[in-house]
Amino acid sequence: MTNQRKWLVLGGLLLAWGMVSIFQMWDSAPTDSLPSSATSGAPLPPIKDLKLDPAFSNPRQTAKFSLPRNIFAPLDMSQVAQQKKIDKVPTSRPAKTAPSPAPPQPPPPGPSMADLAGQRAREQLNQFRFLGYLTKGGESQAFLTNGQAIYIVKQGEMLEGRVQVNRIEPETIVLSTQVLETGSHVQATIPLTPDTSG
């Protein structure tokens, strides 16, 4: 575009802008206001003076409640609830004394604290992933990961101050730790993590 053409375009745009501005100012001139025939409405009576239709019933006063139901129960549970309701209705028959049921059996004992501590230690050992191994200078080194941490360890080394590497094999690694509550050792064999790169 030449310089002369640029000036012509700029002048045309300024002229168009000026015409639009003048048209808006001329169009927005105040017009004569016409008298309005609208009047203000009549004031409403206060709410306390309103008379309600007596046929209208308050839904809060006529609400009927049903028996609560267990939303987690199987579908046929409602029939059992209806049967209990029928059973509660007094009858004119003489009451019979039913033999009292035997007291419920106590729940079986859960795992001991030592078992729980051993299970927790095994779960901590199973958090490790065996990525691979390397034989360097006649010694095997294993590549392990636990979350974001990556470890390169030899047989007999300690990890995180509590986990010992017992044995490194091509397909598995054996880790052990001491259970603090009982003093016993727990071992876990971690398999080689398969290559998921494709």
Phi, psi and omega in degrees: 000135181277167181297319181296319181294322178300318180293323178295318179295316179298317179296319179297318179294318178296320179296316179296318179297317179297319181294319179296318180298315180296318180298320180293320179292321181290323182285334183270015178295142182295139178257163178292131180278135180273147177294140182266140179264358181284138178242161179286149183286165179285144181291145179278149177288155178298153184298324182294339180270354181287141177259124179269153178292123182294340179287341180284123181257144179284122183295337179288333181276335184255013181292134178252131182258144178252172179296143177292150179232154181273112182286347180264355183283157174298164186298326183282003181293332180295328177294322178296319179296320178294322179296319178297322180295319179293321181296332183283343181293127182292141178245168182272000179288152177292145182284135177254144178273121180271145178295140182288138181291155179293148179297148182295147179290143177293150181296151179296147181295141179281183179295149181287168179298324179294319178296318179296319179294320178295319179295318178297320179294320178296320179296322178294321178293324181286354175288339180284146176240132180267110185270332180164181180218165181216134176261118184226119179064032180083355179249140177271135174242137181251147176252115182239155173224146175221097185072239181269346184277139177241134182237140170244111189231157175251167179296132179096348180283159178257141176248135176053024176073004183217345183249128181251140176273113183272314185211139177242122178234165182300328184251343183217164172224140181252122179246151176219157177212160180261132177280118186294324184292324185248341182083359180276163179258142178240134179246151175220135177261117183259122179282161177295130179288128182294151180286119182254015183284350172123000000 
